[in-house]
Amino acid sequence: MNTTTLAANAALNAQLPFWRKLGWADYGFALFVIALSVAAFQRFGSFMDGYEQAILVGTAIGTIALGWFWKALRVLVPVSIVLSLGAVSLYGDDLGRAQTAFWLKYALASQSAAMWMCVLFFLATAMYWVGLLRRSNTAELIASGLTWAACGAACVWFFVRWYESYLIGPDVGHIPVSNLYEVFILFCLITALMYLYYEGRFATRRMGAFVLLIITAAVGFILWYTLDRGAHEIQPLIPALQSWWMKIHVPANFVGYGAFALAAMLGIAQLLVSRGWLADYLPSHDTLGEVMYRAIAVGFLFFTIATILGAMWAADAWGGYWSWDPKETWALIVWLNYAAWLHVRLVKGWRGDVLAWWAVIGLFVTTFAFLGVNMFLSGLHSYGSL
């Protein structure tokens, strides 16, 4: 088949209605997600209020849409869920089996899955650097596979830890996005998945060496926080977090944080390329800038949604949408920072190193808004600590 025929077929396919572009694999994935959602409702529906049931429906629809948009998720999601269901069946109603059942103790219990995630991300980072410096496609392919495996382990951790919390007690059970240990794992998962999408979209694995560095830093924090502080232990939610708003506000926030972190690491890579360092190894200066822009655009969208959701949560919990609490003030600073970044790129046409530096500095601003405010400033959000 010649190039002209291929181009004609592509143009014809682009004109087809959306539903005509879907294949049996797409419909099979949708049926799989729907069946799991129904099963989850049948088993856990008694614990859900109306809002949580709506979240379940929205999550199912969103997962199907993402799977249709990004085909790789049609493998990650089913494999992660099957492994998670295997862990649930091994547990039964006895949390103590985490120490006696072989597969739970060494692979599928939440803490085991978290440790596998950490190991796999460390290995992936090393292999990305080997692939970059030696221009080895094989090493890069292995690194990409390890990153996918780490994401799978993080997904298993998420679902199994959620189930484990309910085994402790119905009043303890909660979605695992409530403390620094849990949200750092969420950060690793979201940042890695975003990177893997851009890796496939731009057909280059050369960005992974830099992006995985920020994930590895988060993994280092997770290990320290686990081994030194025992932060992996499941604790009941404090009253301030006993709200269904947490289930949507926190994940939306961390899509933003993950995107901003990814953009900052690409900004560092772009600055190196502009100075001739690793220029023969990394993607082009323009490619790095384009991926950085797309990441910030996605992050800004989700951070905006998270900020609005946070204001609605504040109104529900404290009676007002905005109180100039330090966390709220710094969230506004982060929002204005990236709004200005997008403005000068889209409206003023800025490109190059100035935006790369801005993205790198923006990561420090975002980090302080996430960690520094809770650690050093007092306010309504001062319930996180190291």
Short mmCIF file of C-alpha atoms in Angstrom, two decimals:
data_model
loop_
_atom_site.label_atom_id
_atom_site.label_comp_id
_atom_site.label_asym_id
_atom_site.label_seq_id
_atom_site.Cartn_x
_atom_site.Cartn_y
_atom_site.Cartn_z
CA MET A 1 0.00 0.00 0.00
CA ASN A 2 1.58 3.30 -1.10
CA THR A 3 1.77 6.59 0.80
CA THR A 4 -1.10 8.15 -1.18
CA THR A 5 -3.45 5.29 -0.30
CA LEU A 6 -2.48 5.45 3.37
CA ALA A 7 -3.12 9.20 3.45
CA ALA A 8 -6.51 8.74 1.75
CA ASN A 9 -7.50 6.03 4.25
CA ALA A 10 -6.44 8.24 7.17
CA ALA A 11 -8.49 11.15 5.82
CA LEU A 12 -11.52 8.89 5.34
CA ASN A 13 -11.17 7.51 8.86
CA ALA A 14 -11.01 11.04 10.29
CA GLN A 15 -14.42 11.81 8.74
CA LEU A 16 -16.14 8.81 10.35
CA PRO A 17 -18.42 9.38 13.36
CA PHE A 18 -16.70 8.74 16.68
CA TRP A 19 -18.61 5.52 17.36
CA ARG A 20 -17.61 4.10 13.97
CA LYS A 21 -13.93 4.41 14.93
CA LEU A 22 -14.33 2.13 17.94
CA GLY A 23 -13.41 -1.53 17.67
CA TRP A 24 -14.31 -4.63 19.61
CA ALA A 25 -11.43 -4.01 22.02
CA ASP A 26 -12.89 -0.59 22.86
CA TYR A 27 -16.33 -2.01 23.57
CA GLY A 28 -14.84 -4.90 25.52
CA PHE A 29 -12.91 -2.49 27.71
CA ALA A 30 -16.06 -0.45 28.33
CA LEU A 31 -18.03 -3.57 29.31
CA PHE A 32 -15.22 -4.61 31.64
CA VAL A 33 -15.24 -1.24 33.43
CA ILE A 34 -19.04 -1.21 33.65
CA ALA A 35 -19.12 -4.75 35.06
CA LEU A 36 -16.54 -3.84 37.70
CA SER A 37 -18.43 -0.67 38.61
CA VAL A 38 -21.64 -2.66 39.07
CA ALA A 39 -19.80 -5.21 41.21
CA ALA A 40 -18.25 -2.42 43.30
CA PHE A 41 -21.67 -0.85 43.82
CA GLN A 42 -23.21 -4.16 44.85
CA ARG A 43 -20.47 -4.81 47.39
CA PHE A 44 -19.81 -1.32 48.74
CA GLY A 45 -23.00 0.55 47.88
CA SER A 46 -24.18 0.39 51.49
CA PHE A 47 -21.17 2.51 52.50
CA MET A 48 -21.84 5.17 49.83
CA ASP A 49 -24.02 8.23 49.98
CA GLY A 50 -25.55 9.81 46.88
CA TYR A 51 -22.49 11.93 46.14
CA GLU A 52 -20.16 8.94 46.31
CA GLN A 53 -22.40 6.96 44.00
CA ALA A 54 -22.20 9.84 41.53
CA ILE A 55 -18.40 9.80 41.86
CA LEU A 56 -18.41 6.06 41.07
CA VAL A 57 -20.46 6.64 37.92
CA GLY A 58 -18.28 9.57 36.86
CA THR A 59 -15.11 7.55 37.48
CA ALA A 60 -16.41 4.69 35.33
CA ILE A 61 -17.31 7.05 32.47
CA GLY A 62 -13.96 8.84 32.75
CA THR A 63 -12.02 5.56 32.77
CA ILE A 64 -13.82 4.35 29.65
CA ALA A 65 -13.19 7.65 27.87
CA LEU A 66 -9.50 7.59 28.80
CA GLY A 67 -9.18 3.99 27.67
CA TRP A 68 -10.69 4.88 24.29
CA PHE A 69 -8.45 7.93 23.99
CA TRP A 70 -5.23 6.28 25.21
CA LYS A 71 -5.15 2.63 24.21
CA ALA A 72 -2.36 1.69 26.63
CA LEU A 73 -4.75 2.13 29.57
CA ARG A 74 -6.81 -0.76 28.24
CA VAL A 75 -3.97 -2.99 29.45
CA LEU A 76 -2.94 -1.17 32.64
CA VAL A 77 -6.44 -0.84 34.11
CA PRO A 78 -7.62 -4.46 33.68
CA VAL A 79 -4.31 -5.95 34.86
CA SER A 80 -4.22 -3.68 37.93
CA ILE A 81 -7.82 -4.45 38.81
CA VAL A 82 -7.42 -8.21 38.36
CA LEU A 83 -4.37 -8.18 40.66
CA SER A 84 -6.25 -6.02 43.18
CA LEU A 85 -9.22 -8.38 43.14
CA GLY A 86 -6.81 -11.24 43.70
CA ALA A 87 -5.50 -9.47 46.79
CA VAL A 88 -9.02 -8.81 48.04
CA SER A 89 -9.95 -12.48 47.63
CA LEU A 90 -6.80 -13.53 49.53
CA TYR A 91 -7.67 -11.18 52.37
CA GLY A 92 -11.30 -12.19 52.70
CA ASP A 93 -12.32 -10.48 55.92
CA ASP A 94 -9.02 -11.01 57.75
CA LEU A 95 -6.47 -8.19 57.61
CA GLY A 96 -3.98 -10.41 59.44
CA ARG A 97 -3.51 -12.52 56.31
CA ALA A 98 -1.17 -9.80 55.03
CA GLN A 99 1.51 -11.46 57.20
CA THR A 100 0.67 -15.10 56.47
CA ALA A 101 -0.48 -15.36 52.83
CA PHE A 102 2.59 -15.54 50.56
CA TRP A 103 1.27 -13.39 47.70
CA LEU A 104 -0.05 -10.73 50.06
CA LYS A 105 3.12 -10.59 52.14
CA TYR A 106 5.50 -10.31 49.21
CA ALA A 107 3.53 -8.72 46.38
CA LEU A 108 -0.11 -7.70 46.71
CA ALA A 109 -0.68 -6.20 50.16
CA SER A 110 -0.65 -2.44 49.90
CA GLN A 111 2.71 -1.99 51.59
CA SER A 112 4.28 -4.71 49.45
CA ALA A 113 2.90 -3.10 46.29
CA ALA A 114 4.23 0.29 47.42
CA MET A 115 7.72 -1.14 47.92
CA TRP A 116 7.61 -2.79 44.47
CA MET A 117 6.57 0.56 43.02
CA CYS A 118 9.58 2.25 44.65
CA VAL A 119 12.03 -0.40 43.39
CA LEU A 120 10.61 -0.31 39.87
CA PHE A 121 10.80 3.49 39.66
CA PHE A 122 14.43 3.44 40.84
CA LEU A 123 15.30 0.82 38.22
CA ALA A 124 13.39 2.71 35.53
CA THR A 125 15.29 5.92 36.28
CA ALA A 126 18.62 4.13 36.02
CA MET A 127 17.66 2.46 32.74
CA TYR A 128 16.42 5.73 31.23
CA TRP A 129 19.81 7.28 31.94
CA VAL A 130 21.62 4.26 30.50
CA GLY A 131 19.44 4.51 27.41
CA LEU A 132 20.02 8.26 27.10
CA LEU A 133 23.79 8.27 27.56
CA ARG A 134 24.43 5.14 25.50
CA ARG A 135 21.73 5.86 22.93
CA SER A 136 20.38 2.38 23.61
CA ASN A 137 16.87 1.75 22.35
CA THR A 138 16.82 -1.52 24.27
CA ALA A 139 17.61 0.16 27.58
CA GLU A 140 14.97 2.80 26.91
CA LEU A 141 12.39 0.14 26.08
CA ILE A 142 13.19 -1.67 29.33
CA ALA A 143 12.94 1.63 31.22
CA SER A 144 9.52 2.32 29.72
CA GLY A 145 8.34 -1.18 30.65
CA LEU A 146 9.60 -0.74 34.21
CA THR A 147 7.73 2.56 34.47
CA TRP A 148 4.51 0.92 33.31
CA ALA A 149 5.06 -1.86 35.85
CA ALA A 150 5.63 0.72 38.59
CA CYS A 151 2.36 2.42 37.65
CA GLY A 152 0.61 -0.94 37.84
CA ALA A 153 2.05 -1.52 41.31
CA ALA A 154 0.85 1.95 42.37
CA CYS A 155 -2.67 1.17 41.09
CA VAL A 156 -2.70 -2.11 43.02
CA TRP A 157 -1.53 -0.22 46.12
CA PHE A 158 -4.37 2.27 45.69
CA PHE A 159 -7.19 -0.26 45.40
CA VAL A 160 -5.85 -2.70 48.01
CA ARG A 161 -5.09 -0.01 50.60
CA TRP A 162 -8.62 1.32 50.14
CA TYR A 163 -9.98 -2.17 50.90
CA GLU A 164 -7.59 -2.65 53.82
CA SER A 165 -8.86 0.53 55.46
CA TYR A 166 -12.38 -0.91 55.50
CA LEU A 167 -11.11 -4.18 56.96
CA ILE A 168 -9.83 -2.17 59.93
CA GLY A 169 -13.33 -0.77 60.39
CA PRO A 170 -16.17 0.80 58.37
CA ASP A 171 -15.59 4.07 60.22
CA VAL A 172 -11.88 3.97 59.29
CA GLY A 173 -12.30 3.13 55.62
CA HIS A 174 -11.46 5.93 53.18
CA ILE A 175 -9.96 6.59 49.77
CA PRO A 176 -6.16 6.67 50.19
CA VAL A 177 -5.50 10.34 49.46
CA SER A 178 -5.60 11.64 53.03
CA ASN A 179 -1.98 12.09 54.17
CA LEU A 180 1.49 12.81 52.83
CA TYR A 181 2.39 9.14 52.41
CA GLU A 182 -0.70 8.44 50.33
CA VAL A 183 -0.58 11.57 48.19
CA PHE A 184 3.12 11.13 47.40
CA ILE A 185 2.32 7.73 45.91
CA LEU A 186 -0.55 9.35 44.03
CA PHE A 187 1.90 12.00 42.78
CA CYS A 188 4.30 9.32 41.51
CA LEU A 189 1.49 7.50 39.70
CA ILE A 190 0.00 10.60 38.05
CA THR A 191 3.35 12.09 37.03
CA ALA A 192 4.54 8.80 35.55
CA LEU A 193 1.32 8.23 33.61
CA MET A 194 1.42 11.74 32.19
CA TYR A 195 5.00 11.23 31.13
CA LEU A 196 4.21 7.86 29.51
CA TYR A 197 1.44 9.50 27.51
CA TYR A 198 3.79 12.17 26.15
CA GLU A 199 6.46 9.54 25.56
CA GLY A 200 4.08 7.72 23.24
CA ARG A 201 2.56 10.86 21.76
CA PHE A 202 5.94 12.32 20.72
CA ALA A 203 7.55 8.93 20.00
CA THR A 204 10.63 9.57 22.14
CA ARG A 205 11.83 8.04 25.39
CA ARG A 206 14.72 10.48 25.80
CA MET A 207 12.73 12.69 28.18
CA GLY A 208 12.34 9.93 30.75
CA ALA A 209 15.80 10.34 32.25
CA PHE A 210 14.84 13.81 33.51
CA VAL A 211 11.17 13.28 34.34
CA LEU A 212 11.87 10.12 36.35
CA LEU A 213 14.29 12.09 38.54
CA ILE A 214 11.46 14.00 40.20
CA ILE A 215 9.53 10.77 40.67
CA THR A 216 12.62 9.14 42.20
CA ALA A 217 12.92 12.08 44.60
CA ALA A 218 9.31 11.48 45.66
CA VAL A 219 10.07 7.76 46.05
CA GLY A 220 12.99 8.65 48.31
CA PHE A 221 10.65 10.69 50.47
CA ILE A 222 8.14 7.81 50.59
CA LEU A 223 10.83 5.38 51.77
CA TRP A 224 12.11 7.78 54.42
CA TYR A 225 8.59 8.59 55.58
CA THR A 226 7.74 4.90 55.76
CA LEU A 227 10.87 3.54 57.42
CA ASP A 228 11.60 6.45 59.76
CA ARG A 229 8.09 7.61 60.65
CA GLY A 230 5.93 4.52 60.03
CA ALA A 231 3.67 6.66 57.88
CA HIS A 232 2.36 3.66 55.94
CA GLU A 233 0.09 2.68 58.83
CA ILE A 234 -3.57 3.33 58.02
CA GLN A 235 -5.06 5.91 60.35
CA PRO A 236 -8.66 7.11 60.78
CA LEU A 237 -9.49 10.35 59.03
CA ILE A 238 -9.37 13.49 61.10
CA PRO A 239 -12.75 15.33 61.16
CA ALA A 240 -11.60 17.99 58.69
CA LEU A 241 -11.07 15.31 56.01
CA GLN A 242 -14.25 13.31 56.60
CA SER A 243 -15.93 14.62 53.47
CA TRP A 244 -16.71 13.29 50.01
CA TRP A 245 -15.14 16.49 48.62
CA MET A 246 -11.73 15.00 49.42
CA LYS A 247 -12.31 12.24 46.87
CA ILE A 248 -12.37 14.70 43.97
CA HIS A 249 -10.46 17.73 45.25
CA VAL A 250 -7.20 15.94 46.09
CA PRO A 251 -6.84 13.86 42.88
CA ALA A 252 -7.57 16.93 40.74
CA ASN A 253 -4.93 18.87 42.67
CA PHE A 254 -2.33 16.20 42.08
CA VAL A 255 -2.91 16.08 38.36
CA GLY A 256 -1.88 19.72 38.50
CA TYR A 257 1.12 19.08 40.75
CA GLY A 258 2.27 16.16 38.59
CA ALA A 259 1.97 18.17 35.39
CA PHE A 260 3.87 21.13 36.86
CA ALA A 261 6.64 18.83 38.12
CA LEU A 262 6.92 17.16 34.71
CA ALA A 263 7.11 20.56 33.02
CA ALA A 264 9.86 21.72 35.39
CA MET A 265 12.03 18.69 34.64
CA LEU A 266 11.57 19.23 30.91
CA GLY A 267 12.47 22.87 31.50
CA ILE A 268 15.80 21.75 32.98
CA ALA A 269 16.38 19.50 29.97
CA GLN A 270 15.54 22.38 27.60
CA LEU A 271 17.99 24.70 29.37
CA LEU A 272 20.73 22.08 29.01
CA VAL A 273 19.99 21.64 25.31
CA SER A 274 20.09 25.40 24.72
CA ARG A 275 23.61 25.45 26.18
CA GLY A 276 24.79 22.52 24.10
CA TRP A 277 24.83 20.03 26.99
CA LEU A 278 23.33 16.64 26.04
CA ALA A 279 21.97 18.31 22.91
CA ASP A 280 22.92 15.27 20.84
CA TYR A 281 21.12 12.97 23.27
CA LEU A 282 17.89 14.74 24.22
CA PRO A 283 14.93 15.64 21.97
CA SER A 284 15.09 18.99 20.23
CA HIS A 285 14.73 22.28 22.07
CA ASP A 286 11.35 22.90 20.39
CA THR A 287 10.02 19.42 21.22
CA LEU A 288 10.88 19.84 24.89
CA GLY A 289 9.22 23.25 24.89
CA GLU A 290 6.07 21.88 23.26
CA VAL A 291 5.71 19.03 25.76
CA MET A 292 6.37 21.47 28.62
CA TYR A 293 3.62 23.75 27.32
CA ARG A 294 1.12 20.90 26.99
CA ALA A 295 1.88 19.63 30.48
CA ILE A 296 1.39 23.07 32.02
CA ALA A 297 -1.86 23.57 30.08
CA VAL A 298 -3.25 20.28 31.41
CA GLY A 299 -1.96 20.99 34.91
CA PHE A 300 -3.46 24.47 34.92
CA LEU A 301 -6.86 23.11 33.88
CA PHE A 302 -6.92 20.54 36.68
CA PHE A 303 -5.46 22.91 39.25
CA THR A 304 -8.21 25.39 38.39
CA ILE A 305 -10.84 22.67 38.86
CA ALA A 306 -9.22 21.63 42.15
CA THR A 307 -9.19 25.22 43.40
CA ILE A 308 -12.88 25.64 42.61
CA LEU A 309 -13.65 22.32 44.31
CA GLY A 310 -11.59 23.41 47.31
CA ALA A 311 -13.59 26.62 47.59
CA MET A 312 -16.83 24.63 47.50
CA TRP A 313 -15.46 22.27 50.16
CA ALA A 314 -14.52 25.27 52.31
CA ALA A 315 -18.04 26.67 51.99
CA ASP A 316 -19.45 23.32 53.05
CA ALA A 317 -17.04 22.87 55.98
CA TRP A 318 -16.38 26.39 57.21
CA GLY A 319 -19.25 28.44 55.82
CA GLY A 320 -17.26 30.55 53.35
CA TYR A 321 -15.72 30.02 49.93
CA TRP A 322 -12.54 31.96 50.64
CA SER A 323 -10.91 33.06 53.88
CA TRP A 324 -7.36 34.01 52.79
CA ASP A 325 -6.02 31.10 54.75
CA PRO A 326 -2.27 30.60 53.95
CA LYS A 327 -3.01 27.45 51.93
CA GLU A 328 -5.66 29.26 49.90
CA THR A 329 -3.39 32.26 49.37
CA TRP A 330 -0.52 30.14 48.12
CA ALA A 331 -2.86 28.13 45.90
CA LEU A 332 -3.87 31.44 44.32
CA ILE A 333 -0.18 32.36 43.87
CA VAL A 334 0.42 29.05 42.07
CA TRP A 335 -2.64 29.58 39.89
CA LEU A 336 -1.58 33.14 38.96
CA ASN A 337 1.96 31.97 38.22
CA TYR A 338 0.88 29.41 35.63
CA ALA A 339 -1.90 31.63 34.29
CA ALA A 340 0.77 34.24 33.55
CA TRP A 341 3.03 31.55 32.02
CA LEU A 342 0.28 30.46 29.63
CA HIS A 343 -0.65 34.07 28.86
CA VAL A 344 2.84 35.10 27.76
CA ARG A 345 3.23 31.98 25.65
CA LEU A 346 -0.16 32.04 23.96
CA VAL A 347 -0.78 35.79 23.71
CA LYS A 348 2.70 37.33 23.73
CA GLY A 349 4.33 34.50 21.80
CA TRP A 350 7.19 33.95 24.23
CA ARG A 351 9.36 30.87 23.70
CA GLY A 352 12.69 29.51 24.81
CA ASP A 353 14.75 29.69 27.97
CA VAL A 354 12.70 32.29 29.82
CA LEU A 355 9.71 29.94 29.92
CA ALA A 356 11.94 27.03 30.89
CA TRP A 357 13.37 29.01 33.83
CA TRP A 358 9.84 30.07 34.75
CA ALA A 359 8.66 26.44 34.81
CA VAL A 360 11.60 25.42 37.02
CA ILE A 361 11.02 28.26 39.47
CA GLY A 362 7.30 27.47 39.38
CA LEU A 363 8.04 24.01 40.77
CA PHE A 364 9.61 25.58 43.88
CA VAL A 365 6.57 27.83 44.29
CA THR A 366 4.25 24.84 43.92
CA THR A 367 6.30 22.75 46.36
CA PHE A 368 6.05 25.43 49.01
CA ALA A 369 2.29 25.71 48.43
CA PHE A 370 1.98 21.94 48.83
CA LEU A 371 4.43 21.23 51.67
CA GLY A 372 5.83 24.46 53.01
CA VAL A 373 2.52 26.03 53.98
CA ASN A 374 1.55 23.05 56.14
CA MET A 375 5.01 22.83 57.67
CA PHE A 376 5.76 26.49 58.40
CA LEU A 377 2.50 28.44 58.40
CA SER A 378 -0.54 28.03 60.60
CA GLY A 379 -4.09 28.08 59.32
CA LEU A 380 -7.19 26.06 58.69
CA HIS A 381 -5.21 23.62 56.52
CA SER A 382 -2.47 23.01 59.10
CA TYR A 383 -3.21 19.33 59.63
CA GLY A 384 -0.27 17.85 57.72
CA SER A 385 3.14 17.37 59.28
CA LEU A 386 6.39 15.49 58.77
#
